[in-house]
JSON list of C-alpha atoms in Angstrom, two decimals:
[
{"chain": "A", "resi": 343, "resn": "UNK", "atom": "CA", "xyz": [13.89, 5.89, -21.34]},
{"chain": "A", "resi": 344, "resn": "UNK", "atom": "CA", "xyz": [15.85, 3.13, -23.06]},
{"chain": "A", "resi": 345, "resn": "UNK", "atom": "CA", "xyz": [14.20, 0.41, -25.15]},
{"chain": "A", "resi": 346, "resn": "UNK", "atom": "CA", "xyz": [14.60, -2.00, -22.25]},
{"chain": "A", "resi": 347, "resn": "UNK", "atom": "CA", "xyz": [14.09, 0.02, -19.04]},
{"chain": "A", "resi": 348, "resn": "UNK", "atom": "CA", "xyz": [16.04, -0.83, -15.92]},
{"chain": "A", "resi": 349, "resn": "UNK", "atom": "CA", "xyz": [13.86, -1.62, -12.91]},
{"chain": "A", "resi": 350, "resn": "UNK", "atom": "CA", "xyz": [14.74, -1.67, -9.22]},
{"chain": "A", "resi": 351, "resn": "UNK", "atom": "CA", "xyz": [12.72, -2.66, -6.14]},
{"chain": "A", "resi": 352, "resn": "UNK", "atom": "CA", "xyz": [13.20, -1.04, -2.74]},
{"chain": "A", "resi": 353, "resn": "UNK", "atom": "CA", "xyz": [11.67, -1.62, 0.67]},
{"chain": "A", "resi": 354, "resn": "UNK", "atom": "CA", "xyz": [11.15, 0.50, 3.75]},
{"chain": "A", "resi": 355, "resn": "UNK", "atom": "CA", "xyz": [8.93, -0.36, 6.77]},
{"chain": "A", "resi": 356, "resn": "UNK", "atom": "CA", "xyz": [6.88, -3.31, 5.58]},
{"chain": "A", "resi": 357, "resn": "UNK", "atom": "CA", "xyz": [6.78, -7.09, 5.34]},
{"chain": "A", "resi": 358, "resn": "UNK", "atom": "CA", "xyz": [7.94, -7.32, 1.69]},
{"chain": "A", "resi": 359, "resn": "UNK", "atom": "CA", "xyz": [4.79, -9.31, 0.95]},
{"chain": "A", "resi": 360, "resn": "UNK", "atom": "CA", "xyz": [4.13, -7.18, -2.13]},
{"chain": "A", "resi": 361, "resn": "UNK", "atom": "CA", "xyz": [7.48, -8.09, -3.65]},
{"chain": "A", "resi": 362, "resn": "UNK", "atom": "CA", "xyz": [6.74, -11.70, -2.77]},
{"chain": "A", "resi": 363, "resn": "UNK", "atom": "CA", "xyz": [3.54, -11.43, -4.80]},
{"chain": "A", "resi": 364, "resn": "UNK", "atom": "CA", "xyz": [5.64, -10.42, -7.79]},
{"chain": "A", "resi": 365, "resn": "UNK", "atom": "CA", "xyz": [7.99, -13.33, -7.19]},
{"chain": "A", "resi": 366, "resn": "UNK", "atom": "CA", "xyz": [4.88, -15.53, -7.12]},
{"chain": "A", "resi": 367, "resn": "UNK", "atom": "CA", "xyz": [4.35, -14.75, -10.80]},
{"chain": "A", "resi": 368, "resn": "UNK", "atom": "CA", "xyz": [6.95, -17.53, -11.21]},
{"chain": "A", "resi": 369, "resn": "UNK", "atom": "CA", "xyz": [7.51, -18.38, -14.89]},
{"chain": "A", "resi": 370, "resn": "UNK", "atom": "CA", "xyz": [5.58, -15.29, -15.98]},
{"chain": "A", "resi": 371, "resn": "UNK", "atom": "CA", "xyz": [8.45, -13.22, -14.65]},
{"chain": "A", "resi": 372, "resn": "UNK", "atom": "CA", "xyz": [10.44, -14.53, -17.62]},
{"chain": "A", "resi": 373, "resn": "UNK", "atom": "CA", "xyz": [7.94, -12.85, -19.96]},
{"chain": "A", "resi": 374, "resn": "UNK", "atom": "CA", "xyz": [8.28, -9.61, -18.02]},
{"chain": "A", "resi": 375, "resn": "UNK", "atom": "CA", "xyz": [12.08, -9.62, -17.99]},
{"chain": "A", "resi": 376, "resn": "UNK", "atom": "CA", "xyz": [12.10, -10.04, -21.74]},
{"chain": "A", "resi": 377, "resn": "UNK", "atom": "CA", "xyz": [10.90, -6.42, -21.81]},
{"chain": "A", "resi": 378, "resn": "UNK", "atom": "CA", "xyz": [12.66, -4.96, -18.76]},
{"chain": "A", "resi": 379, "resn": "UNK", "atom": "CA", "xyz": [15.99, -5.41, -16.99]},
{"chain": "A", "resi": 380, "resn": "UNK", "atom": "CA", "xyz": [15.69, -5.99, -13.25]},
{"chain": "A", "resi": 381, "resn": "UNK", "atom": "CA", "xyz": [18.82, -4.48, -11.69]},
{"chain": "A", "resi": 382, "resn": "UNK", "atom": "CA", "xyz": [17.78, -4.75, -8.03]},
{"chain": "A", "resi": 383, "resn": "UNK", "atom": "CA", "xyz": [15.23, -7.05, -6.41]},
{"chain": "A", "resi": 384, "resn": "UNK", "atom": "CA", "xyz": [16.26, -8.43, -3.02]},
{"chain": "A", "resi": 385, "resn": "UNK", "atom": "CA", "xyz": [13.56, -11.09, -2.99]},
{"chain": "A", "resi": 386, "resn": "UNK", "atom": "CA", "xyz": [14.94, -12.84, -6.08]},
{"chain": "A", "resi": 387, "resn": "UNK", "atom": "CA", "xyz": [18.57, -11.75, -6.66]},
{"chain": "A", "resi": 388, "resn": "UNK", "atom": "CA", "xyz": [21.61, -10.59, -4.72]},
{"chain": "A", "resi": 389, "resn": "UNK", "atom": "CA", "xyz": [23.04, -8.09, -7.20]},
{"chain": "A", "resi": 390, "resn": "UNK", "atom": "CA", "xyz": [22.22, -4.41, -6.82]},
{"chain": "A", "resi": 391, "resn": "UNK", "atom": "CA", "xyz": [23.10, -1.32, -8.85]},
{"chain": "A", "resi": 392, "resn": "UNK", "atom": "CA", "xyz": [21.88, 2.27, -8.56]},
{"chain": "A", "resi": 393, "resn": "UNK", "atom": "CA", "xyz": [21.41, 2.75, -12.29]},
{"chain": "A", "resi": 394, "resn": "UNK", "atom": "CA", "xyz": [17.69, 2.35, -12.90]},
{"chain": "A", "resi": 395, "resn": "UNK", "atom": "CA", "xyz": [14.80, 3.98, -14.75]},
{"chain": "A", "resi": 396, "resn": "UNK", "atom": "CA", "xyz": [11.83, 2.71, -12.75]},
{"chain": "A", "resi": 397, "resn": "UNK", "atom": "CA", "xyz": [11.73, 2.26, -8.98]},
{"chain": "A", "resi": 398, "resn": "UNK", "atom": "CA", "xyz": [9.06, 0.22, -7.23]},
{"chain": "A", "resi": 399, "resn": "UNK", "atom": "CA", "xyz": [9.02, 1.17, -3.55]},
{"chain": "A", "resi": 400, "resn": "UNK", "atom": "CA", "xyz": [7.40, -0.93, -0.84]},
{"chain": "A", "resi": 401, "resn": "UNK", "atom": "CA", "xyz": [6.89, 0.10, 2.80]},
{"chain": "A", "resi": 402, "resn": "UNK", "atom": "CA", "xyz": [6.09, 3.27, 4.71]},
{"chain": "A", "resi": 403, "resn": "UNK", "atom": "CA", "xyz": [8.48, 6.00, 5.82]},
{"chain": "A", "resi": 404, "resn": "UNK", "atom": "CA", "xyz": [8.95, 5.66, 9.58]},
{"chain": "A", "resi": 405, "resn": "UNK", "atom": "CA", "xyz": [12.41, 7.04, 10.38]},
{"chain": "A", "resi": 406, "resn": "UNK", "atom": "CA", "xyz": [14.17, 10.37, 9.74]},
{"chain": "A", "resi": 407, "resn": "UNK", "atom": "CA", "xyz": [16.94, 8.57, 7.83]},
{"chain": "A", "resi": 408, "resn": "UNK", "atom": "CA", "xyz": [14.34, 7.02, 5.54]},
{"chain": "A", "resi": 409, "resn": "UNK", "atom": "CA", "xyz": [13.65, 10.45, 4.09]},
{"chain": "A", "resi": 410, "resn": "UNK", "atom": "CA", "xyz": [17.15, 10.88, 2.70]},
{"chain": "A", "resi": 411, "resn": "UNK", "atom": "CA", "xyz": [17.10, 7.39, 1.22]},
{"chain": "A", "resi": 412, "resn": "UNK", "atom": "CA", "xyz": [13.73, 7.82, -0.52]},
{"chain": "A", "resi": 413, "resn": "UNK", "atom": "CA", "xyz": [14.83, 11.22, -1.83]},
{"chain": "A", "resi": 414, "resn": "UNK", "atom": "CA", "xyz": [17.90, 9.61, -3.36]},
{"chain": "A", "resi": 415, "resn": "UNK", "atom": "CA", "xyz": [15.75, 6.92, -4.97]},
{"chain": "A", "resi": 416, "resn": "UNK", "atom": "CA", "xyz": [13.41, 9.59, -6.30]},
{"chain": "A", "resi": 417, "resn": "UNK", "atom": "CA", "xyz": [16.38, 11.54, -7.68]},
{"chain": "A", "resi": 418, "resn": "UNK", "atom": "CA", "xyz": [17.72, 8.51, -9.54]},
{"chain": "A", "resi": 419, "resn": "UNK", "atom": "CA", "xyz": [14.40, 7.20, -10.87]},
{"chain": "A", "resi": 420, "resn": "UNK", "atom": "CA", "xyz": [12.63, 8.56, -13.92]},
{"chain": "A", "resi": 421, "resn": "UNK", "atom": "CA", "xyz": [9.47, 6.87, -12.64]},
{"chain": "A", "resi": 422, "resn": "UNK", "atom": "CA", "xyz": [8.64, 5.94, -9.03]},
{"chain": "A", "resi": 423, "resn": "UNK", "atom": "CA", "xyz": [5.75, 3.61, -8.22]},
{"chain": "A", "resi": 424, "resn": "UNK", "atom": "CA", "xyz": [4.51, 3.11, -4.65]},
{"chain": "A", "resi": 425, "resn": "UNK", "atom": "CA", "xyz": [3.93, -0.61, -4.09]},
{"chain": "A", "resi": 426, "resn": "UNK", "atom": "CA", "xyz": [1.36, -1.88, -1.60]},
{"chain": "A", "resi": 427, "resn": "UNK", "atom": "CA", "xyz": [-0.66, -0.40, 1.25]},
{"chain": "A", "resi": 428, "resn": "UNK", "atom": "CA", "xyz": [2.26, 0.70, 3.43]},
{"chain": "A", "resi": 429, "resn": "UNK", "atom": "CA", "xyz": [3.80, 2.68, 0.58]},
{"chain": "A", "resi": 430, "resn": "UNK", "atom": "CA", "xyz": [0.56, 4.06, -0.88]},
{"chain": "A", "resi": 431, "resn": "UNK", "atom": "CA", "xyz": [-1.46, 4.96, 2.22]},
{"chain": "A", "resi": 432, "resn": "UNK", "atom": "CA", "xyz": [0.88, 4.35, 5.17]},
{"chain": "A", "resi": 433, "resn": "UNK", "atom": "CA", "xyz": [-0.80, 1.06, 6.00]},
{"chain": "A", "resi": 434, "resn": "UNK", "atom": "CA", "xyz": [-0.79, -0.76, 9.32]},
{"chain": "A", "resi": 435, "resn": "UNK", "atom": "CA", "xyz": [2.35, 1.06, 10.42]},
{"chain": "A", "resi": 436, "resn": "UNK", "atom": "CA", "xyz": [0.25, 4.21, 10.87]},
{"chain": "A", "resi": 437, "resn": "UNK", "atom": "CA", "xyz": [-1.51, 2.65, 13.86]},
{"chain": "A", "resi": 438, "resn": "UNK", "atom": "CA", "xyz": [1.37, 3.95, 15.94]},
{"chain": "A", "resi": 439, "resn": "UNK", "atom": "CA", "xyz": [0.48, 7.51, 14.92]},
{"chain": "A", "resi": 440, "resn": "UNK", "atom": "CA", "xyz": [-2.42, 7.37, 17.38]},
{"chain": "A", "resi": 441, "resn": "UNK", "atom": "CA", "xyz": [-0.04, 6.71, 20.30]},
{"chain": "A", "resi": 442, "resn": "UNK", "atom": "CA", "xyz": [2.64, 8.90, 21.82]},
{"chain": "A", "resi": 443, "resn": "UNK", "atom": "CA", "xyz": [6.20, 8.16, 20.78]},
{"chain": "A", "resi": 444, "resn": "UNK", "atom": "CA", "xyz": [6.98, 7.00, 24.30]},
{"chain": "A", "resi": 445, "resn": "UNK", "atom": "CA", "xyz": [4.08, 4.55, 24.18]},
{"chain": "A", "resi": 446, "resn": "UNK", "atom": "CA", "xyz": [4.86, 2.88, 20.88]},
{"chain": "A", "resi": 447, "resn": "UNK", "atom": "CA", "xyz": [8.62, 2.74, 21.33]},
{"chain": "A", "resi": 448, "resn": "UNK", "atom": "CA", "xyz": [8.15, 1.18, 24.74]},
{"chain": "A", "resi": 449, "resn": "UNK", "atom": "CA", "xyz": [5.73, -1.43, 23.34]},
{"chain": "A", "resi": 450, "resn": "UNK", "atom": "CA", "xyz": [7.93, -2.32, 20.36]},
{"chain": "A", "resi": 451, "resn": "UNK", "atom": "CA", "xyz": [11.48, -1.90, 21.66]},
{"chain": "A", "resi": 452, "resn": "UNK", "atom": "CA", "xyz": [11.09, -2.09, 25.44]},
{"chain": "A", "resi": 453, "resn": "UNK", "atom": "CA", "xyz": [14.19, -1.02, 27.39]},
{"chain": "A", "resi": 454, "resn": "UNK", "atom": "CA", "xyz": [16.17, -0.61, 24.15]},
{"chain": "A", "resi": 455, "resn": "UNK", "atom": "CA", "xyz": [13.87, 2.08, 22.73]},
{"chain": "A", "resi": 456, "resn": "UNK", "atom": "CA", "xyz": [16.46, 4.83, 23.03]},
{"chain": "A", "resi": 457, "resn": "UNK", "atom": "CA", "xyz": [18.66, 3.10, 20.47]},
{"chain": "A", "resi": 458, "resn": "UNK", "atom": "CA", "xyz": [16.06, 3.28, 17.69]},
{"chain": "A", "resi": 459, "resn": "UNK", "atom": "CA", "xyz": [15.13, 6.32, 15.64]},
{"chain": "A", "resi": 460, "resn": "UNK", "atom": "CA", "xyz": [11.48, 6.47, 14.66]},
{"chain": "A", "resi": 461, "resn": "UNK", "atom": "CA", "xyz": [8.66, 8.91, 14.04]},
{"chain": "A", "resi": 462, "resn": "UNK", "atom": "CA", "xyz": [5.08, 8.95, 12.77]},
{"chain": "A", "resi": 463, "resn": "UNK", "atom": "CA", "xyz": [4.62, 6.60, 9.81]},
{"chain": "A", "resi": 464, "resn": "UNK", "atom": "CA", "xyz": [3.58, 8.04, 6.46]},
{"chain": "A", "resi": 465, "resn": "UNK", "atom": "CA", "xyz": [3.15, 6.93, 2.85]},
{"chain": "A", "resi": 466, "resn": "UNK", "atom": "CA", "xyz": [5.90, 7.52, 0.30]},
{"chain": "A", "resi": 467, "resn": "UNK", "atom": "CA", "xyz": [3.90, 10.33, -1.34]},
{"chain": "A", "resi": 468, "resn": "UNK", "atom": "CA", "xyz": [4.07, 12.33, 1.89]},
{"chain": "A", "resi": 469, "resn": "UNK", "atom": "CA", "xyz": [7.83, 12.69, 1.37]},
{"chain": "A", "resi": 470, "resn": "UNK", "atom": "CA", "xyz": [8.45, 12.62, -2.40]},
{"chain": "A", "resi": 471, "resn": "UNK", "atom": "CA", "xyz": [6.26, 12.78, -5.52]},
{"chain": "A", "resi": 472, "resn": "UNK", "atom": "CA", "xyz": [5.14, 9.40, -6.88]},
{"chain": "A", "resi": 473, "resn": "UNK", "atom": "CA", "xyz": [4.19, 8.64, -10.47]},
{"chain": "A", "resi": 474, "resn": "UNK", "atom": "CA", "xyz": [1.83, 5.79, -9.73]},
{"chain": "A", "resi": 475, "resn": "UNK", "atom": "CA", "xyz": [0.45, 3.53, -7.03]},
{"chain": "A", "resi": 476, "resn": "UNK", "atom": "CA", "xyz": [-0.40, -0.15, -6.77]},
{"chain": "A", "resi": 477, "resn": "UNK", "atom": "CA", "xyz": [-2.75, -0.57, -3.83]},
{"chain": "A", "resi": 478, "resn": "UNK", "atom": "CA", "xyz": [-3.51, -3.52, -1.59]},
{"chain": "A", "resi": 479, "resn": "UNK", "atom": "CA", "xyz": [-2.14, -5.67, 1.22]},
{"chain": "A", "resi": 480, "resn": "UNK", "atom": "CA", "xyz": [-0.73, -7.53, -0.49]},
{"chain": "A", "resi": 481, "resn": "UNK", "atom": "CA", "xyz": [-0.97, -6.20, -4.02]},
{"chain": "A", "resi": 482, "resn": "UNK", "atom": "CA", "xyz": [-2.75, -8.16, -6.73]},
{"chain": "A", "resi": 483, "resn": "UNK", "atom": "CA", "xyz": [0.02, -9.61, -8.91]},
{"chain": "A", "resi": 484, "resn": "UNK", "atom": "CA", "xyz": [-2.19, -9.27, -11.99]},
{"chain": "A", "resi": 485, "resn": "UNK", "atom": "CA", "xyz": [-2.53, -5.56, -11.32]},
{"chain": "A", "resi": 486, "resn": "UNK", "atom": "CA", "xyz": [1.25, -5.35, -11.14]},
{"chain": "A", "resi": 487, "resn": "UNK", "atom": "CA", "xyz": [1.44, -6.90, -14.61]},
{"chain": "A", "resi": 488, "resn": "UNK", "atom": "CA", "xyz": [-1.04, -4.30, -15.89]},
{"chain": "A", "resi": 489, "resn": "UNK", "atom": "CA", "xyz": [1.07, -1.51, -14.45]},
{"chain": "A", "resi": 490, "resn": "UNK", "atom": "CA", "xyz": [4.24, -2.83, -16.08]},
{"chain": "A", "resi": 491, "resn": "UNK", "atom": "CA", "xyz": [2.44, -3.13, -19.43]},
{"chain": "A", "resi": 492, "resn": "UNK", "atom": "CA", "xyz": [1.19, 0.44, -19.08]},
{"chain": "A", "resi": 493, "resn": "UNK", "atom": "CA", "xyz": [4.68, 1.72, -18.31]},
{"chain": "A", "resi": 494, "resn": "UNK", "atom": "CA", "xyz": [6.15, -0.08, -21.33]},
{"chain": "A", "resi": 495, "resn": "UNK", "atom": "CA", "xyz": [3.48, 1.53, -23.52]},
{"chain": "A", "resi": 496, "resn": "UNK", "atom": "CA", "xyz": [4.26, 4.95, -22.08]},
{"chain": "A", "resi": 497, "resn": "UNK", "atom": "CA", "xyz": [0.86, 5.19, -20.39]},
{"chain": "A", "resi": 498, "resn": "UNK", "atom": "CA", "xyz": [-0.19, 5.91, -16.83]},
{"chain": "A", "resi": 499, "resn": "UNK", "atom": "CA", "xyz": [-2.09, 3.18, -15.03]},
{"chain": "A", "resi": 500, "resn": "UNK", "atom": "CA", "xyz": [-5.15, 4.57, -13.30]},
{"chain": "A", "resi": 501, "resn": "UNK", "atom": "CA", "xyz": [-6.58, 2.35, -10.53]},
{"chain": "A", "resi": 502, "resn": "UNK", "atom": "CA", "xyz": [-10.37, 2.12, -10.15]},
{"chain": "A", "resi": 503, "resn": "UNK", "atom": "CA", "xyz": [-12.01, 5.21, -8.68]},
{"chain": "A", "resi": 504, "resn": "UNK", "atom": "CA", "xyz": [-15.15, 3.48, -7.37]},
{"chain": "A", "resi": 505, "resn": "UNK", "atom": "CA", "xyz": [-15.78, 1.52, -4.15]},
{"chain": "A", "resi": 506, "resn": "UNK", "atom": "CA", "xyz": [-15.39, -2.20, -3.55]},
{"chain": "A", "resi": 507, "resn": "UNK", "atom": "CA", "xyz": [-19.20, -2.43, -3.38]},
{"chain": "A", "resi": 508, "resn": "UNK", "atom": "CA", "xyz": [-19.29, -2.30, -7.19]},
{"chain": "A", "resi": 509, "resn": "UNK", "atom": "CA", "xyz": [-17.09, -5.38, -7.46]},
{"chain": "A", "resi": 510, "resn": "UNK", "atom": "CA", "xyz": [-19.09, -7.10, -4.73]},
{"chain": "A", "resi": 511, "resn": "UNK", "atom": "CA", "xyz": [-22.28, -6.73, -6.74]},
{"chain": "A", "resi": 512, "resn": "UNK", "atom": "CA", "xyz": [-20.54, -8.07, -9.84]},
{"chain": "A", "resi": 513, "resn": "UNK", "atom": "CA", "xyz": [-19.37, -11.09, -7.85]},
{"chain": "A", "resi": 514, "resn": "UNK", "atom": "CA", "xyz": [-22.90, -11.73, -6.58]},
{"chain": "A", "resi": 515, "resn": "UNK", "atom": "CA", "xyz": [-21.92, -11.38, -2.93]},
{"chain": "A", "resi": 516, "resn": "UNK", "atom": "CA", "xyz": [-24.52, -10.76, -0.25]},
{"chain": "A", "resi": 517, "resn": "UNK", "atom": "CA", "xyz": [-23.90, -7.38, 1.35]},
{"chain": "A", "resi": 518, "resn": "UNK", "atom": "CA", "xyz": [-22.13, -7.91, 4.65]},
{"chain": "A", "resi": 519, "resn": "UNK", "atom": "CA", "xyz": [-24.26, -5.21, 6.28]},
{"chain": "A", "resi": 520, "resn": "UNK", "atom": "CA", "xyz": [-27.33, -7.29, 5.50]},
{"chain": "A", "resi": 521, "resn": "UNK", "atom": "CA", "xyz": [-25.60, -10.12, 7.37]},
{"chain": "A", "resi": 522, "resn": "UNK", "atom": "CA", "xyz": [-25.00, -7.91, 10.40]},
{"chain": "A", "resi": 523, "resn": "UNK", "atom": "CA", "xyz": [-21.27, -7.48, 9.71]},
{"chain": "A", "resi": 524, "resn": "UNK", "atom": "CA", "xyz": [-19.31, -4.25, 9.51]},
{"chain": "A", "resi": 525, "resn": "UNK", "atom": "CA", "xyz": [-17.62, -3.90, 6.11]},
{"chain": "A", "resi": 526, "resn": "UNK", "atom": "CA", "xyz": [-15.43, -1.05, 4.83]},
{"chain": "A", "resi": 527, "resn": "UNK", "atom": "CA", "xyz": [-16.10, -1.74, 1.15]},
{"chain": "A", "resi": 528, "resn": "UNK", "atom": "CA", "xyz": [-18.40, 1.29, 0.96]},
{"chain": "A", "resi": 529, "resn": "UNK", "atom": "CA", "xyz": [-15.46, 3.69, 1.41]},
{"chain": "A", "resi": 530, "resn": "UNK", "atom": "CA", "xyz": [-12.58, 1.58, 0.03]},
{"chain": "A", "resi": 531, "resn": "UNK", "atom": "CA", "xyz": [-11.09, 1.84, -3.45]},
{"chain": "A", "resi": 532, "resn": "UNK", "atom": "CA", "xyz": [-11.90, -1.12, -5.68]},
{"chain": "A", "resi": 533, "resn": "UNK", "atom": "CA", "xyz": [-9.43, -3.12, -7.75]},
{"chain": "A", "resi": 534, "resn": "UNK", "atom": "CA", "xyz": [-9.17, -6.30, -5.69]},
{"chain": "A", "resi": 535, "resn": "UNK", "atom": "CA", "xyz": [-12.27, -7.93, -7.20]},
{"chain": "A", "resi": 536, "resn": "UNK", "atom": "CA", "xyz": [-13.75, -7.95, -3.69]},
{"chain": "A", "resi": 537, "resn": "UNK", "atom": "CA", "xyz": [-11.34, -10.76, -2.83]},
{"chain": "A", "resi": 538, "resn": "UNK", "atom": "CA", "xyz": [-11.79, -10.77, 0.94]},
{"chain": "A", "resi": 539, "resn": "UNK", "atom": "CA", "xyz": [-15.58, -10.60, 0.80]},
{"chain": "A", "resi": 540, "resn": "UNK", "atom": "CA", "xyz": [-15.82, -13.28, -1.87]},
{"chain": "A", "resi": 541, "resn": "UNK", "atom": "CA", "xyz": [-13.66, -15.49, 0.37]},
{"chain": "A", "resi": 542, "resn": "UNK", "atom": "CA", "xyz": [-16.17, -15.06, 3.19]},
{"chain": "A", "resi": 543, "resn": "UNK", "atom": "CA", "xyz": [-14.65, -12.19, 5.16]},
{"chain": "A", "resi": 544, "resn": "UNK", "atom": "CA", "xyz": [-15.31, -8.43, 5.02]},
{"chain": "A", "resi": 545, "resn": "UNK", "atom": "CA", "xyz": [-13.41, -5.55, 3.44]},
{"chain": "A", "resi": 546, "resn": "UNK", "atom": "CA", "xyz": [-10.68, -4.26, 5.74]},
{"chain": "A", "resi": 547, "resn": "UNK", "atom": "CA", "xyz": [-9.85, -1.18, 3.65]},
{"chain": "A", "resi": 548, "resn": "UNK", "atom": "CA", "xyz": [-6.33, -2.13, 2.54]},
{"chain": "A", "resi": 549, "resn": "UNK", "atom": "CA", "xyz": [-6.65, -0.33, -0.80]},
{"chain": "A", "resi": 550, "resn": "UNK", "atom": "CA", "xyz": [-7.29, 2.98, 0.92]},
{"chain": "A", "resi": 551, "resn": "UNK", "atom": "CA", "xyz": [-10.18, 5.41, 0.63]},
{"chain": "A", "resi": 552, "resn": "UNK", "atom": "CA", "xyz": [-12.00, 5.65, -2.67]},
{"chain": "A", "resi": 553, "resn": "UNK", "atom": "CA", "xyz": [-11.51, 9.15, -4.17]},
{"chain": "A", "resi": 554, "resn": "UNK", "atom": "CA", "xyz": [-14.22, 11.43, -2.82]},
{"chain": "A", "resi": 555, "resn": "UNK", "atom": "CA", "xyz": [-15.32, 8.89, -0.22]},
{"chain": "A", "resi": 556, "resn": "UNK", "atom": "CA", "xyz": [-18.57, 10.12, 1.35]},
{"chain": "A", "resi": 557, "resn": "UNK", "atom": "CA", "xyz": [-17.96, 9.49, 5.03]},
{"chain": "A", "resi": 558, "resn": "UNK", "atom": "CA", "xyz": [-21.24, 11.10, 6.03]},
{"chain": "A", "resi": 559, "resn": "UNK", "atom": "CA", "xyz": [-23.16, 8.62, 3.86]},
{"chain": "A", "resi": 560, "resn": "UNK", "atom": "CA", "xyz": [-21.03, 5.78, 5.22]},
{"chain": "A", "resi": 561, "resn": "UNK", "atom": "CA", "xyz": [-21.82, 6.86, 8.76]},
{"chain": "A", "resi": 562, "resn": "UNK", "atom": "CA", "xyz": [-25.54, 6.86, 7.91]},
{"chain": "A", "resi": 563, "resn": "UNK", "atom": "CA", "xyz": [-25.35, 3.33, 6.49]},
{"chain": "A", "resi": 564, "resn": "UNK", "atom": "CA", "xyz": [-23.55, 2.12, 9.59]},
{"chain": "A", "resi": 565, "resn": "UNK", "atom": "CA", "xyz": [-26.05, 3.83, 11.87]},
{"chain": "A", "resi": 566, "resn": "UNK", "atom": "CA", "xyz": [-28.94, 2.24, 10.00]},
{"chain": "A", "resi": 567, "resn": "UNK", "atom": "CA", "xyz": [-27.41, -1.19, 10.56]},
{"chain": "A", "resi": 568, "resn": "UNK", "atom": "CA", "xyz": [-26.73, -0.62, 14.24]},
{"chain": "A", "resi": 569, "resn": "UNK", "atom": "CA", "xyz": [-22.99, 0.02, 14.15]},
{"chain": "A", "resi": 570, "resn": "UNK", "atom": "CA", "xyz": [-21.33, 2.62, 16.30]},
{"chain": "A", "resi": 571, "resn": "UNK", "atom": "CA", "xyz": [-19.17, 5.05, 14.31]},
{"chain": "A", "resi": 572, "resn": "UNK", "atom": "CA", "xyz": [-16.42, 4.78, 16.91]},
{"chain": "A", "resi": 573, "resn": "UNK", "atom": "CA", "xyz": [-16.24, 1.04, 16.18]},
{"chain": "A", "resi": 574, "resn": "UNK", "atom": "CA", "xyz": [-15.97, 1.84, 12.50]},
{"chain": "A", "resi": 575, "resn": "UNK", "atom": "CA", "xyz": [-13.18, 4.34, 13.14]},
{"chain": "A", "resi": 576, "resn": "UNK", "atom": "CA", "xyz": [-11.14, 1.67, 14.90]},
{"chain": "A", "resi": 577, "resn": "UNK", "atom": "CA", "xyz": [-11.39, -0.53, 11.82]},
{"chain": "A", "resi": 578, "resn": "UNK", "atom": "CA", "xyz": [-10.66, 2.35, 9.46]},
{"chain": "A", "resi": 579, "resn": "UNK", "atom": "CA", "xyz": [-7.47, 3.12, 11.37]},
{"chain": "A", "resi": 580, "resn": "UNK", "atom": "CA", "xyz": [-6.11, -0.35, 10.61]},
{"chain": "A", "resi": 581, "resn": "UNK", "atom": "CA", "xyz": [-5.06, 0.68, 7.10]},
{"chain": "A", "resi": 582, "resn": "UNK", "atom": "CA", "xyz": [-6.24, 4.26, 6.64]},
{"chain": "A", "resi": 583, "resn": "UNK", "atom": "CA", "xyz": [-4.71, 5.78, 9.76]},
{"chain": "A", "resi": 584, "resn": "UNK", "atom": "CA", "xyz": [-2.67, 8.36, 7.87]},
{"chain": "A", "resi": 585, "resn": "UNK", "atom": "CA", "xyz": [-5.75, 9.50, 5.96]},
{"chain": "A", "resi": 586, "resn": "UNK", "atom": "CA", "xyz": [-7.87, 9.95, 9.08]},
{"chain": "A", "resi": 587, "resn": "UNK", "atom": "CA", "xyz": [-5.07, 11.44, 11.16]},
{"chain": "A", "resi": 588, "resn": "UNK", "atom": "CA", "xyz": [-4.58, 14.07, 8.45]},
{"chain": "A", "resi": 589, "resn": "UNK", "atom": "CA", "xyz": [-8.31, 14.84, 8.58]},
{"chain": "A", "resi": 590, "resn": "UNK", "atom": "CA", "xyz": [-8.04, 15.37, 12.32]}
]
């Protein structure tokens, strides 16, 4: 890789909110571009070239033609980083995987469904190898900075491998289960500093399942607090649909 690596951003099925988070770094982007050359980034510039070293890819793969495009990106990139929940775990788009194709195309496209190609949504890693992942919906812009620093140092960024509950305790939050609220922090990968819970909500699971998530233990906790596992599954499908569909 050259002294100043060339970086490109790409998007598939997603809202581009993760790229917007990067744009929200504002003047700090100037510090970043002093070390990298951004050759493609639709959110902030119109120019695009296919000569790049690092590709950040946002969005899930939801169409047959997406596969060829992501394979071309993978072929060109020395390093490919999946950016955000849709790219890393399939995200909200995977909700359609629990419906028949006729059902979801009819809901989304109505009488024009036959003109649109689509299939079950999946994360980028289900189609091509990825070299790293930045989780979240949207991503944490500070985590993005950490990833860029790691890449420039020739290191691999490793996201936390423990549940959000750890960060909740550090933040001094009252456990949502003790408040009678269903929270997915017990099975969700940390790294967000328990942002949603600290703000008064619950964890929705946007960072995906923590490695080695103990679903049996999670079921027991939910049972002890009076929650039906079927209700929990509905919430887990919101972001982790691909994971649970693959488990059957």
